[in-house]
Every structure is written in C-alpha cells, then in structure tokens.
Coordinates of C-alpha atoms and ligand atoms in Angstrom, one line a residue:
Chain A
M1 CA -26.4 3.5 86.7
S2 CA -28.6 6.5 85.9
E3 CA -31.1 6.4 83.1
T4 CA -30.5 7.3 79.5
Y5 CA -32.8 9.4 77.5
K6 CA -33.1 10.7 73.9
K7 CA -33.5 14.0 72.2
E8 CA -34.7 14.3 68.7
L9 CA -33.4 17.2 66.6
T10 CA -33.4 18.2 62.9
C11 CA -30.0 19.3 61.6
I12 CA -30.1 22.6 59.8
G13 CA -26.7 22.3 58.3
C14 CA -28.0 21.8 54.8
P15 CA -31.4 21.2 53.0
L16 CA -31.2 17.5 53.7
G17 CA -32.4 18.2 57.3
C18 CA -31.4 14.9 58.8
P19 CA -33.4 13.8 61.8
V20 CA -30.7 13.4 64.5
T21 CA -31.1 11.4 67.7
V22 CA -28.9 12.3 70.7
T23 CA -28.8 9.8 73.5
L24 CA -27.9 11.3 76.9
Q25 CA -27.2 10.0 80.3
D26 CA -27.5 11.9 83.6
A27 CA -24.2 11.7 85.3
S28 CA -24.0 13.4 88.7
G29 CA -25.6 16.7 88.0
H30 CA -24.6 17.1 84.3
C31 CA -25.6 15.1 81.3
E32 CA -23.3 13.2 79.1
I33 CA -23.7 12.4 75.4
I34 CA -23.7 8.7 74.8
S35 CA -24.3 8.8 71.1
V36 CA -25.4 10.8 68.1
T37 CA -27.2 9.0 65.3
G38 CA -29.1 9.8 62.2
N39 CA -26.7 12.4 60.8
T40 CA -25.4 11.9 57.4
C41 CA -22.2 13.9 57.8
P42 CA -20.0 15.2 60.6
K43 CA -21.6 18.6 60.5
G44 CA -24.7 17.1 61.9
D45 CA -22.8 15.5 64.8
A46 CA -21.3 18.8 65.8
Y47 CA -24.6 20.6 65.4
A48 CA -26.4 18.1 67.6
R49 CA -23.7 18.2 70.3
K50 CA -23.9 22.0 70.5
E51 CA -27.7 21.9 70.4
V52 CA -28.0 19.7 73.4
T53 CA -25.2 21.1 75.5
N54 CA -25.2 24.8 74.7
P55 CA -27.8 25.9 72.2
T56 CA -27.4 29.5 71.2
R57 CA -29.2 31.9 68.9
I58 CA -28.9 35.4 67.5
V59 CA -31.9 37.3 68.7
T60 CA -33.5 40.0 66.5
T61 CA -36.3 42.3 67.3
T62 CA -37.3 46.0 67.1
V63 CA -37.4 48.9 69.5
R64 CA -39.2 52.2 69.3
V65 CA -37.5 55.3 67.9
T66 CA -38.3 58.9 68.9
D67 CA -38.2 61.8 66.5
G68 CA -37.1 59.4 63.6
A69 CA -38.2 59.0 60.0
A70 CA -39.5 55.6 61.1
P71 CA -41.3 54.5 64.3
M72 CA -39.2 51.3 64.9
V73 CA -35.7 50.2 64.4
N74 CA -34.3 46.7 63.9
V75 CA -31.9 45.6 66.7
K76 CA -30.1 42.3 67.4
T77 CA -27.7 40.7 69.8
A78 CA -24.1 41.4 68.8
S79 CA -23.4 37.7 69.0
D80 CA -25.4 34.6 69.8
I81 CA -26.8 34.1 73.3
P82 CA -28.0 31.0 75.1
K83 CA -31.3 29.9 73.8
E84 CA -33.0 29.9 77.2
K85 CA -32.2 33.6 77.5
I86 CA -34.2 34.6 74.4
S87 CA -37.3 35.6 76.3
D88 CA -35.3 37.4 79.0
C89 CA -33.6 39.3 76.2
I90 CA -36.9 40.3 74.6
A91 CA -38.3 41.3 78.1
A92 CA -35.3 43.5 78.8
L93 CA -36.0 45.4 75.6
R94 CA -39.6 46.0 76.3
G95 CA -40.1 49.7 76.8
V96 CA -36.6 50.6 75.5
T97 CA -36.7 53.6 73.2
V98 CA -33.9 55.3 71.3
A99 CA -33.6 58.8 69.9
A100 CA -33.0 59.2 66.2
P101 CA -30.6 59.2 64.4
V102 CA -29.8 55.5 64.8
K103 CA -27.0 53.9 62.8
I104 CA -26.3 50.2 62.2
G105 CA -23.9 49.0 64.9
D106 CA -24.9 51.6 67.6
T107 CA -25.1 50.0 71.0
I108 CA -28.7 50.1 72.3
L109 CA -28.3 48.1 75.5
N110 CA -25.2 46.6 77.2
N111 CA -25.1 43.2 78.8
V112 CA -28.7 42.2 77.9
A113 CA -30.2 39.9 80.4
E114 CA -26.8 39.3 82.1
T115 CA -25.5 37.5 79.0
G116 CA -22.5 39.7 78.6
V117 CA -23.7 40.5 75.0
A118 CA -24.8 43.9 73.8
I119 CA -27.9 44.8 71.8
I120 CA -26.9 46.7 68.7
A121 CA -28.9 48.5 66.0
A122 CA -29.4 46.5 62.7
G123 CA -31.0 49.3 60.8
N124 CA -30.6 53.0 60.1
V125 CA -33.2 55.6 61.0
T126 CA -32.6 59.2 60.2
A127 CA -33.8 62.0 62.5
L128 CA -36.8 64.0 61.4
P129 CA -36.0 67.7 60.8
Q130 CA -36.8 69.8 63.8
E131 CA -40.0 71.3 62.3
M132 CA -41.5 67.9 61.6
R133 CA -41.3 66.5 65.1
Chain B
M1 CA -39.7 64.1 27.9
I2 CA -36.8 63.2 30.2
Y3 CA -34.3 60.6 28.9
H4 CA -32.1 58.2 30.9
D5 CA -29.9 55.5 29.5
L6 CA -31.1 53.1 32.0
V7 CA -34.3 53.2 34.1
I8 CA -34.7 50.6 36.9
I9 CA -38.2 50.1 38.2
G10 CA -38.0 49.1 41.9
G11 CA -35.4 49.8 44.5
G12 CA -35.4 46.5 46.4
P13 CA -32.3 44.3 46.5
A14 CA -32.7 43.4 42.9
G15 CA -33.0 47.0 41.6
L16 CA -30.1 48.2 43.8
A17 CA -27.7 45.4 42.8
A18 CA -28.6 45.9 39.1
A19 CA -27.9 49.6 39.4
V20 CA -24.5 49.0 41.0
S21 CA -23.5 46.5 38.3
A22 CA -24.7 48.6 35.4
K23 CA -22.6 51.5 36.8
D24 CA -19.6 49.3 37.2
N25 CA -20.0 48.2 33.7
G26 CA -19.8 51.8 32.3
I27 CA -23.3 53.2 32.4
D28 CA -23.4 56.6 34.1
D29 CA -26.9 57.8 33.4
I30 CA -29.1 55.6 35.6
L31 CA -32.4 56.3 37.4
V32 CA -33.9 54.0 40.0
I33 CA -37.6 54.5 40.7
E34 CA -38.9 53.4 44.1
R35 CA -42.5 53.8 45.3
D36 CA -41.6 53.5 49.0
K37 CA -40.0 56.2 51.1
E38 CA -36.8 54.2 51.4
P39 CA -35.1 51.8 49.0
G40 CA -34.5 48.2 50.3
G41 CA -37.8 46.6 49.3
I42 CA -39.2 43.7 51.4
L43 CA -35.9 43.5 53.3
N44 CA -36.8 46.5 55.4
Q45 CA -39.5 44.5 57.1
C46 CA -37.5 41.2 57.4
I47 CA -35.8 42.0 60.7
H48 CA -34.7 38.4 61.3
N49 CA -31.1 37.3 60.5
G50 CA -29.9 34.9 57.8
F51 CA -29.4 37.2 54.9
G52 CA -26.1 37.4 53.0
L53 CA -24.5 34.2 54.1
H54 CA -23.3 33.6 50.5
T55 CA -22.6 37.2 49.5
F56 CA -20.9 38.6 52.7
G57 CA -20.1 35.4 54.6
E58 CA -22.0 36.6 57.6
E59 CA -25.6 36.5 58.7
L60 CA -27.2 39.9 58.4
T61 CA -30.7 41.1 59.1
G62 CA -32.8 42.3 56.2
P63 CA -32.2 46.1 56.9
E64 CA -28.5 45.4 57.3
Y65 CA -28.2 43.6 54.0
A66 CA -30.2 46.4 52.3
A67 CA -28.1 49.1 53.8
R68 CA -24.9 47.6 52.3
F69 CA -26.4 47.9 48.8
I70 CA -27.9 51.3 49.5
D71 CA -24.4 52.5 50.5
Q72 CA -23.0 51.1 47.2
V73 CA -25.7 52.9 45.2
L74 CA -25.1 56.2 47.0
S75 CA -21.3 56.0 46.9
R76 CA -21.5 55.6 43.1
G77 CA -23.7 58.7 42.8
I78 CA -26.6 56.8 41.3
T79 CA -30.0 58.6 41.5
C80 CA -32.8 56.9 43.3
K81 CA -36.1 58.7 43.0
K82 CA -38.1 57.7 46.2
N83 CA -41.8 58.0 46.9
T84 CA -42.2 57.6 43.1
M85 CA -44.4 55.0 41.6
A86 CA -44.1 53.7 38.0
V87 CA -47.8 53.6 36.8
D88 CA -47.3 52.6 33.2
F89 CA -44.7 51.2 30.9
S90 CA -44.9 50.9 27.1
V91 CA -42.6 49.5 24.5
E92 CA -43.2 50.5 20.9
E93 CA -40.8 50.1 18.1
N94 CA -37.9 50.0 20.5
R95 CA -39.1 53.2 22.2
K96 CA -39.4 52.5 25.9
V97 CA -41.4 54.9 28.0
V98 CA -42.0 54.7 31.7
T99 CA -44.8 56.8 33.2
A100 CA -44.3 57.6 36.9
M101 CA -45.8 59.9 39.5
N102 CA -44.9 61.5 42.8
R103 CA -46.0 64.4 45.0
E104 CA -43.4 67.0 43.6
D105 CA -43.5 66.3 39.9
G106 CA -47.0 64.9 39.5
V107 CA -47.2 62.5 36.5
F108 CA -44.2 62.5 34.2
Q109 CA -42.8 60.4 31.4
I110 CA -39.2 59.1 31.1
S111 CA -37.9 57.6 27.9
A112 CA -35.2 55.0 28.4
G113 CA -32.4 53.4 26.4
A114 CA -32.9 50.2 28.5
V115 CA -35.2 49.2 31.3
I116 CA -34.7 46.7 34.2
L117 CA -37.8 45.4 35.8
A118 CA -37.2 44.9 39.5
M119 CA -40.7 45.3 41.1
G120 CA -40.5 42.2 43.3
C121 CA -43.6 40.3 44.3
R122 CA -46.7 40.5 46.4
E123 CA -48.5 38.0 48.5
R124 CA -51.0 35.7 46.9
P125 CA -54.6 36.9 47.7
R126 CA -56.8 35.0 50.1
G127 CA -57.9 32.6 47.4
A128 CA -56.3 29.7 49.3
L129 CA -58.9 30.2 52.0
N130 CA -61.7 28.3 50.4
I131 CA -64.4 29.0 53.0
P132 CA -67.6 30.6 52.0
G133 CA -69.2 33.3 54.0
F134 CA -68.4 36.3 56.2
R135 CA -64.9 37.6 56.9
P136 CA -64.5 39.0 60.4
A137 CA -61.7 41.3 61.3
G138 CA -58.4 39.6 62.5
I139 CA -57.5 37.9 59.2
Y140 CA -54.2 39.1 57.8
S141 CA -51.7 38.0 55.3
A142 CA -48.5 37.1 57.0
G143 CA -46.6 39.8 55.1
T144 CA -49.1 42.5 56.3
A145 CA -48.7 41.3 59.8
Q146 CA -44.9 41.4 59.4
R147 CA -45.1 45.0 58.3
L148 CA -47.5 46.0 61.1
V149 CA -45.2 44.5 63.8
N150 CA -41.8 45.3 62.4
I151 CA -42.3 48.6 60.7
E152 CA -45.3 50.2 62.5
G153 CA -44.8 48.5 65.9
L154 CA -48.4 47.3 66.1
M155 CA -49.5 43.9 67.2
P156 CA -52.3 42.4 65.1
G157 CA -53.5 40.0 67.9
R158 CA -52.8 37.9 70.9
E159 CA -53.9 34.3 70.0
V160 CA -52.9 33.2 66.6
V161 CA -53.5 30.4 64.1
I162 CA -51.4 30.4 60.9
L163 CA -52.4 28.9 57.6
G164 CA -49.5 28.1 55.3
S165 CA -46.0 27.2 56.2
G166 CA -44.1 29.4 53.8
D167 CA -41.1 31.3 55.2
I168 CA -43.1 34.4 56.0
G169 CA -45.6 32.4 58.0
L170 CA -42.9 30.6 59.9
I171 CA -41.0 33.7 60.6
M172 CA -44.1 35.4 61.9
A173 CA -44.9 32.5 64.2
R174 CA -41.6 33.2 66.0
R175 CA -42.0 37.0 65.8
M176 CA -45.5 37.1 67.3
T177 CA -44.5 34.6 70.0
L178 CA -41.5 36.8 71.0
E179 CA -43.9 39.8 71.1
G180 CA -46.0 38.0 73.6
A181 CA -48.7 36.3 71.5
K182 CA -49.6 32.7 71.7
V183 CA -49.3 31.0 68.3
K184 CA -51.4 27.9 68.6
V185 CA -50.8 26.0 65.4
V186 CA -49.4 26.3 61.9
A187 CA -51.5 24.4 59.4
E188 CA -50.1 23.5 56.0
L189 CA -52.3 22.1 53.1
M190 CA -49.4 20.3 51.5
P191 CA -47.8 17.2 52.9
Y192 CA -44.5 19.2 53.1
S193 CA -43.6 22.7 54.2
G194 CA -42.8 25.3 51.6
G195 CA -40.4 26.9 54.0
L196 CA -36.7 26.5 54.7
K197 CA -35.8 23.7 57.1
R198 CA -33.9 26.1 59.2
N199 CA -37.0 28.3 59.7
I200 CA -39.0 25.2 60.8
V201 CA -36.4 24.4 63.5
Q202 CA -35.7 27.9 64.7
C203 CA -39.2 29.4 64.4
L204 CA -41.5 26.5 65.3
D205 CA -39.5 23.8 67.1
D206 CA -37.7 26.3 69.3
F207 CA -41.0 27.5 70.6
N208 CA -42.9 24.2 70.6
I209 CA -45.4 25.5 68.0
P210 CA -47.0 22.5 66.3
L211 CA -46.9 22.2 62.5
K212 CA -49.8 20.2 61.0
L213 CA -49.1 19.1 57.5
S214 CA -51.9 18.1 55.2
H215 CA -54.3 20.3 57.2
T216 CA -56.4 23.3 56.3
V217 CA -58.8 25.7 57.8
I218 CA -62.4 24.6 57.4
D219 CA -64.3 27.1 59.6
I220 CA -63.8 30.6 61.0
E221 CA -66.1 31.7 63.9
G222 CA -66.7 35.3 64.9
K223 CA -68.9 38.1 63.7
K224 CA -66.9 41.2 64.2
R225 CA -63.6 39.7 65.1
V226 CA -62.2 36.1 64.6
E227 CA -63.1 34.1 67.7
A228 CA -62.1 30.6 66.7
V229 CA -60.7 28.6 63.8
T230 CA -61.3 25.0 63.0
I231 CA -58.7 23.0 61.0
A232 CA -59.0 19.5 59.6
Q233 CA -56.7 17.0 57.9
V234 CA -57.1 16.7 54.2
D235 CA -56.8 13.6 52.0
E236 CA -54.7 13.3 48.8
N237 CA -57.3 15.2 46.9
G238 CA -57.3 18.1 49.3
R239 CA -60.7 17.2 50.8
P240 CA -61.2 17.5 54.6
V241 CA -61.3 14.2 56.4
P242 CA -64.4 14.0 58.6
G243 CA -63.6 13.4 62.3
T244 CA -60.2 15.1 62.2
E245 CA -61.5 18.6 63.1
E246 CA -59.7 20.5 65.8
R247 CA -61.0 23.9 67.0
Y248 CA -58.7 26.6 68.3
T249 CA -59.9 29.7 70.0
C250 CA -58.0 32.7 68.6
D251 CA -58.4 36.3 67.7
T252 CA -56.1 36.3 64.6
L253 CA -55.6 34.2 61.5
L254 CA -52.5 34.7 59.5
L255 CA -52.4 33.5 55.9
S256 CA -49.1 32.6 54.4
C257 CA -50.1 31.4 51.0
G258 CA -47.1 32.2 48.9
L259 CA -45.9 35.1 46.7
I260 CA -46.6 36.1 43.2
P261 CA -44.4 38.3 40.9
E262 CA -45.8 41.8 40.4
N263 CA -46.0 42.1 36.6
E264 CA -48.8 44.5 35.9
L265 CA -46.3 46.9 34.2
S266 CA -44.7 44.1 32.3
R267 CA -48.1 43.0 31.0
S268 CA -49.1 46.6 30.0
A269 CA -45.9 46.7 27.9
G270 CA -46.9 43.5 26.2
I271 CA -44.0 41.5 27.6
H272 CA -44.5 37.7 27.4
I273 CA -45.2 36.1 30.8
N274 CA -44.3 32.6 31.8
S275 CA -47.5 31.0 33.1
I276 CA -45.7 28.9 35.7
T277 CA -43.5 31.5 37.3
S278 CA -45.9 34.5 36.5
G279 CA -42.7 36.3 35.6
P280 CA -41.4 37.4 32.2
V281 CA -40.0 34.8 29.8
V282 CA -36.3 35.7 29.6
S283 CA -33.1 34.8 27.6
D284 CA -29.8 33.8 29.2
A285 CA -29.1 37.6 29.3
L286 CA -32.3 38.0 31.4
E287 CA -33.8 40.0 28.6
T288 CA -37.5 39.8 28.2
S289 CA -39.5 39.5 24.9
A290 CA -38.9 43.3 24.5
D291 CA -35.4 44.2 23.3
G292 CA -33.5 46.1 25.9
V293 CA -35.9 45.3 28.7
F294 CA -34.5 43.0 31.4
A295 CA -35.9 41.5 34.6
C296 CA -34.4 40.2 37.8
G297 CA -35.3 39.3 41.4
N298 CA -38.7 38.3 42.6
V299 CA -40.5 40.0 39.6
L300 CA -38.8 37.3 37.5
H301 CA -39.5 34.3 39.8
V302 CA -39.9 34.0 43.5
H303 CA -36.5 33.6 45.3
D304 CA -36.0 32.4 48.9
L305 CA -32.4 33.7 49.2
V306 CA -31.6 37.3 48.6
D307 CA -28.1 36.3 47.7
Y308 CA -29.3 34.8 44.5
V309 CA -31.4 37.9 43.8
S310 CA -28.3 40.0 44.1
Q311 CA -26.4 37.7 41.8
E312 CA -29.2 37.6 39.2
A313 CA -29.6 41.4 39.4
A314 CA -25.9 42.0 38.9
A315 CA -26.1 39.9 35.7
A316 CA -29.1 41.9 34.5
G317 CA -27.2 45.2 35.2
K318 CA -24.2 44.0 33.2
N319 CA -26.3 42.8 30.3
A320 CA -28.3 46.0 30.2
A321 CA -24.9 47.9 30.0
R322 CA -23.8 45.7 27.2
F323 CA -27.1 46.3 25.4
L324 CA -26.6 50.0 25.7
R325 CA -23.0 50.0 24.5
K326 CA -23.3 48.0 21.4
N327 CA -25.2 48.5 18.2
K328 CA -27.2 45.4 18.4
T329 CA -27.4 43.0 15.5
R330 CA -29.5 40.4 17.1
H331 CA -28.5 36.8 16.4
Q332 CA -31.8 34.9 15.9
E333 CA -30.3 31.5 16.7
Q334 CA -31.8 30.2 19.9
I335 CA -31.5 27.1 22.1
E336 CA -34.7 26.3 24.0
L337 CA -34.5 25.4 27.7
V338 CA -37.2 23.0 28.9
A339 CA -38.4 21.9 32.3
E340 CA -39.2 18.2 32.2
N341 CA -40.1 15.4 34.6
G342 CA -40.2 16.9 38.1
V343 CA -38.8 20.3 37.1
R344 CA -41.5 23.0 37.2
Y345 CA -39.8 25.8 35.3
T346 CA -36.4 27.1 34.3
V347 CA -35.1 30.7 34.3
P348 CA -34.0 31.5 31.6
S349 CA -36.3 30.0 29.0
F350 CA -33.9 30.1 26.1
L351 CA -30.2 30.9 25.3
R352 CA -28.7 32.9 22.5
P353 CA -25.5 30.9 22.0
A354 CA -23.8 33.5 19.8
E355 CA -24.1 36.1 22.6
M356 CA -24.0 34.1 25.8
D357 CA -21.5 34.6 28.6
D358 CA -18.9 31.9 29.4
T359 CA -21.3 30.4 31.9
V360 CA -25.0 30.8 32.4
T361 CA -26.8 29.9 35.7
V362 CA -30.1 28.2 35.1
R363 CA -32.3 28.3 38.2
F364 CA -35.4 26.1 38.7
R365 CA -37.7 24.5 41.2
V366 CA -38.8 20.9 41.5
D367 CA -42.5 20.0 41.9
G368 CA -42.2 17.7 45.0
V369 CA -39.8 16.2 47.5
Y370 CA -37.2 14.0 45.9
R371 CA -34.7 11.9 47.8
N372 CA -31.6 10.4 46.1
H373 CA -32.4 11.7 42.6
T374 CA -30.3 13.3 40.0
I375 CA -30.6 16.5 38.1
T376 CA -30.1 15.5 34.5
V377 CA -29.3 17.9 31.6
C378 CA -30.2 16.6 28.2
Y379 CA -28.9 18.0 24.9
D380 CA -31.5 17.3 22.2
G381 CA -32.8 14.3 24.2
R382 CA -29.3 12.9 25.0
P383 CA -28.1 13.0 28.6
A384 CA -25.1 15.3 28.8
A385 CA -24.6 15.8 32.5
R386 CA -25.9 14.3 35.7
R387 CA -25.6 15.6 39.3
K388 CA -26.8 13.6 42.3
R389 CA -28.8 15.4 45.0
P390 CA -29.6 13.7 48.3
V391 CA -32.7 15.7 48.6
M392 CA -34.6 18.4 46.7
A393 CA -37.8 20.2 47.7
P394 CA -40.0 22.8 46.2
G395 CA -39.0 25.3 48.9
E396 CA -35.4 25.4 47.8
M397 CA -34.3 26.7 44.5
E398 CA -31.9 24.5 42.5
Q399 CA -29.5 25.5 39.7
V400 CA -27.3 24.1 37.0
I401 CA -24.5 25.9 35.3
L402 CA -24.2 25.7 31.5
R403 CA -20.8 26.4 29.9
R404 CA -20.5 28.1 26.6
E405 CA -17.5 26.0 25.5
E406 CA -19.5 22.8 26.1
L407 CA -22.4 24.0 24.1
A408 CA -20.0 25.1 21.3
L409 CA -19.2 21.4 20.9
C410 CA -22.8 20.8 19.8
P411 CA -23.3 23.3 17.0
D412 CA -26.8 22.1 16.0
L413 CA -28.2 22.0 19.5
K414 CA -31.8 23.1 19.6
R415 CA -33.2 22.0 23.0
I416 CA -31.7 21.6 26.5
A417 CA -34.0 19.8 28.9
I418 CA -33.5 19.7 32.7
R419 CA -35.2 16.8 34.4
I420 CA -35.2 14.9 37.7
E421 CA -34.4 11.2 37.5
K422 CA -34.0 8.3 39.9
A423 CA -30.4 8.0 41.0
Ligands
FAD501 C1 -40.9 37.3 54.8 C2 -39.7 37.1 53.9 C3 -38.6 36.5 54.5 C4 -37.4 36.3 53.8 N1 -36.4 35.7 54.4 C5 -35.2 35.6 53.8 C6 -34.0 35.1 54.5 O1 -34.0 34.8 55.7 N2 -32.8 35.1 53.8 C7 -32.8 35.5 52.5 O2 -31.7 35.5 51.9 N3 -33.9 35.9 51.8 C8 -35.1 36.0 52.4 N4 -36.2 36.4 51.7 C9 -36.1 36.7 50.3 C10 -35.6 38.0 49.8 O3 -35.9 39.0 50.8 C11 -36.3 38.4 48.6 O4 -36.0 37.4 47.6 C12 -35.8 39.7 48.0 O5 -36.1 40.8 48.9 C13 -36.4 40.1 46.6 O6 -35.8 41.3 46.2 P1 -36.5 42.1 45.0 O7 -35.7 43.4 44.9 O8 -36.7 41.3 43.8 O9 -38.0 42.4 45.5 P2 -38.5 43.4 46.7 O10 -37.7 43.4 47.9 O11 -40.0 43.1 46.8 O12 -38.3 44.9 46.1 C14 -39.2 45.4 45.0 C15 -39.2 46.9 45.1 O13 -39.9 47.5 44.0 C16 -40.7 48.5 44.4 N5 -41.8 48.6 43.4 C17 -42.7 47.7 43.0 N6 -43.5 48.2 42.1 C18 -43.1 49.4 41.8 C19 -43.6 50.5 41.0 N7 -44.6 50.3 40.2 N8 -43.0 51.7 41.0 C20 -41.9 51.9 41.9 N9 -41.4 51.0 42.7 C21 -42.0 49.7 42.7 C22 -41.2 48.0 45.8 O14 -41.7 49.1 46.6 C23 -40.0 47.4 46.4 O15 -39.2 48.3 47.1 C24 -37.4 36.6 52.4 C25 -38.5 37.2 51.8 C26 -39.6 37.4 52.5 C27 -40.8 38.1 51.8
SF4_502 S1 -26.2 16.0 59.0 FE1 -25.0 16.8 57.3 S2 -26.2 16.1 55.6 FE2 -27.6 15.9 57.3 S3 -28.6 17.9 57.4 FE3 -26.8 18.1 58.7 S4 -25.3 19.0 57.4 FE4 -26.9 18.2 56.0

C-alpha cells in the first residue's frame, strides 16, 4: 500500500473561494484521487480534479513589433496549455518580433513549446507610415 | 464655438460603450474626446485575460475587449478625437462647455447638449507608504510598472517586493515573474486581500509567491536605488509589531494601493462628489448634480469587472439620449438611497421614481469580509427584500435590482436603505 498525500487548493469557481483538499495516492507510476473535500458545490470538485491531474492556463504576454505605431503587442495562447509549460512558452517567445501591421487573431508562432497550441495576437498595431519609420 | 449634442470625455471602455448606446438610442451628433493616442483606456495595458466573461461569454485580454468596442464605435461612424485632452469643464445655467486642447487645433471650446463623464481613475498616490525620509529610485506604482512592461516593453527591475494586494499588484507579480524577475513577497496591510480570488490563485499561488496579510513596509534601504525593504506584521491598529521584521534584498518596490476616480473636471464644473466613492453623486439615470451631465465607469466608482463598466455606460448613453430628446420637466420627487450597516456606499444615491426605468441596478461595496450574511433592502425602515450571500468581500462589487412596479406599491416611499445583516 503506497502512501497518501494531500494537496491544498483554493477553488476559483466563485467568490466564495472554498479551500479544497485533494487526497491522492501513488499507484504504480500515476496518482489516484482518493477524495476531494472542502468544496461547497460540485464545481469545486471538478475544478480540484482538473487542477491536480491536468492543470492548464491561457498564457498572455507581449512581443516586440517593428515599424508599428506601438512598440509591443499583446499575444496569447490560442487555447489553454499545461501549467508546467508556462515558462517554456514564455521562453519560446523571447526574442520573437513581428512586423506591423498586426491584427487580433494573427498567428505569431505555431506549436509553442511543443504544446500543439499556437500563439496568436491579442491586440491590433497599425504600421507606421513609410516616412515615420 | 463648436456644438455637439453629446460630448463624452474619455474613450476608455466606459466612454466607448456610452457612445455606442447613445447612437443606438437615436443620437447622431456625438464627439468622444480621448487624451491618449488610442482609445481603450486602461484596458490597453491589461494584457492578461479574464475580460468580458459576462458580456461576450469568453475570456478576452484587455486589448481584445477594447477592440470590440472600438470596432462598434467606428462602424457607427462616431467621431473620436484622439490625442485630445479636456482641460476644463463648466456648467452655467444649463450651458455646458468643455475646453479641450490638442496639437492641431490648440485650445478650443465645445458647447454640448449633454455630457458624459468617463475619465476613469488613477492610482492612489504613495500616501500609503508611511515611511519618512529619502526616496531612492526603483519605487513604482503597480500601474506605472504595468505600462512600462506591457506598452513600452521595459523592465523596471529584477528583484521585487510588492506592497498592496489589489488586482494590479497581483497581476504585476505574475507578469514580472514571467518576464524573469524574482518577486519575493506581496505584503498587504489589511487582514484580507483587496484583489479577486482568482488573481490570488493564478498570480501568486501558481508561482509560489508568498502573500503576507496584515503586513506593511517599515523600512527602505538604498541611496540611489532601492537595495532592500523591511516588512513587519501590523496589529489591529495598523502599528508594526516588534520582532516580526523581515528584510528582503530587492531593487524594486511596487505599490498597489488602490485606485481613485479622476474628477478634477467634475469638481471644476461644481458637480457634487460623494466623499466615499470620490465619484459624482448620481441619480438612477446616472445623472450628476448638473442637469444633462452623466457619469459612468471608474470615474463614478472603481469597478473590478469591465463588464459592469460597459453595462453602466450603456445605461448612461441611453439616459443621455433620452435627456436630449425630451423637453425636460424635471420631477422633483426623490427617493434617497442609503448605505447602512456594512455597506460603504451605493451608486446611485437617489431615484427619481417618476422617471425611472423598469429596473434599476444599485451597485455597492461592503466594508469587510462577511460570511453567511444577507443583503437586506429596507423601505422606510421596513425590510422589503433579503438575499442570502455565502460570502461578501470589499474586493468584489455587489448589486441589488430595484423594480419600478414594486416601488409603485409604496407611493410615499422616501428612503431605501441597503444593509448587511446576519443570516
Ligand atoms: C490593472 C487592472 C486590471 C484589471 N483587470 C480586470 C480583469 O481582469 N477583468 C475585468 O473585467 N476588469 C479588469 N479591470 C477593470 C477594468 O479594466 C476597468 O474597470 C475599466 O477599464 C474602467 O473603464 P473606464 O472607461 O471607466 O476607465 P479607463 O479605462 O481608465 O478609461 C478612461 C479614459 O479616459 C481618458 N481620459 C481621462 N481624462 C481625460 C481628459 N481630461 N481628457 C481626455 N481623455 C481623458 C483616459 O485617457 C482613458 O482612456 C482591471 C483594471 C486594472 C486597472
Ligand atoms: S466549490 Fe463551489 S462554492 Fe466553493 S468556491 Fe468553488 S464554485 Fe464557489
């Protein structure tokens, strides 16, 4: 019988912010959820299970723009990516520049950090007129 | 002097939504004045996602949310004068004059049939930092740091301590971490955070950044640049507790001490200001003490969700359109709205029952954390409605909806109180 351990989370499903405890057990290479307690409603249970098995986040940051009306543009992952890939994702974007104009939804980078998810623009930057570059 | 039926001061989410709504309610001659080079307001520097969950059913970044409203304004042919700052506003005998300036036109005056104030808010000054002495470089407000990083692409520092756990501070903790800085601690004077729970989880917990409640900064070291910051626990009276000092070496101190509505123009026009919200006193139509002058968004009271800003602004736009259409015979009859027992303020401050819409949303904030309490609405001291809330906190705005038909059942009603009671 392998050992059980607990993870403490805060549910973000609503302002109540229930402190949720997930009890896990190591079972031959993967961990199994034994129980979820502390949640007030089923949303908290679902949230906690996802958070301990496959936590994901949308990542947002900025990249540099050349010849644009603004020096930076807001970009984001087109869908959520595994939480542990956040820093790889940011690292992959370091040094990336795009040429203006940039439009919301433009693909900036495909398959960021081997996640299968693209980085897309989340802001618009117009190009500077030729004489102002 | 130029004339426009409706002049909107500020092209942030509030000003944009108000313009769209006024146009859709039949007003064609609208001018939006924006001092920045692009409309969108504070959203342009809020590159995180989480905007528009209520309005669009999806989580957008700030610039994406702003772009949707900018598109709506442009597609309706509404004029937005950018790089233009309103420098004065006066109201005399129903004559409303906005003085503005920009590079091309210099200083010019616009007379307006109606005006919507949508100037947003600014960060509270450093007052919260009660430390005497010298101020080295490396101390920024969280909003300034946000602008530097997200708009200019500049990093304010590498090792960071944050004072204040408002949303901007929390969001900057994550942002600076992702950009390679080490955020050592977030200290919060109050025993609770003023920020949204979701931001605490996703901006601090995700990155193992400690949040120290009931703590404040008591010393800053460094001559030219910040070198270290000492924080200490505070007692119930806000006094540092000896022996709890912790010193953090760092080159940057961010202050996230809250926001305050930007009402210099409102004051110069003699508009009455609510001392608690620092925003104008308004009726259910969001009309200020000056006839035909309306207010919405963060200039009225600080919002944490832009969706509510857009809703409030749409109401202001509609009411301004109604004001412009009709020859107003003002009904003097008013019902006072009062914040009591745990409620800090209400917006609006009073209703004009003869003119009110079918429903009026009253927004307010509570003064502390309340678990298992009710929001009680009293008509002239008599409880008329109760709603149970498992938890309420100062960081999250609350609301109640008043219905005209219910108020009509109480013809002599003078005072509606909103209070927090034990469930
Ligand atoms: C850091 C931060 C994070 C946030 N995070 C979220 C979030 O995750 N989700 C969410 O829903 N909401 C969030 N909000 C809240 C939301 O962004 C704001 O409530 C909203 O932007 C307020 O809109 P506004 O139009 O009232 O003000 P602003 O956006 O401040 O716009 C005011 C505009 O008026 C202009 N102006 C001011 N004075 C003048 C003048 N004299 N002449 C001409 N123009 C003038 C300004 O330049 C500005 O463009 C956040 C806010 C901040 C600050
Ligand atoms: S468990 Fe349910 S009640 Fe508790 S925070 Fe999550 S969503 Fe809200």
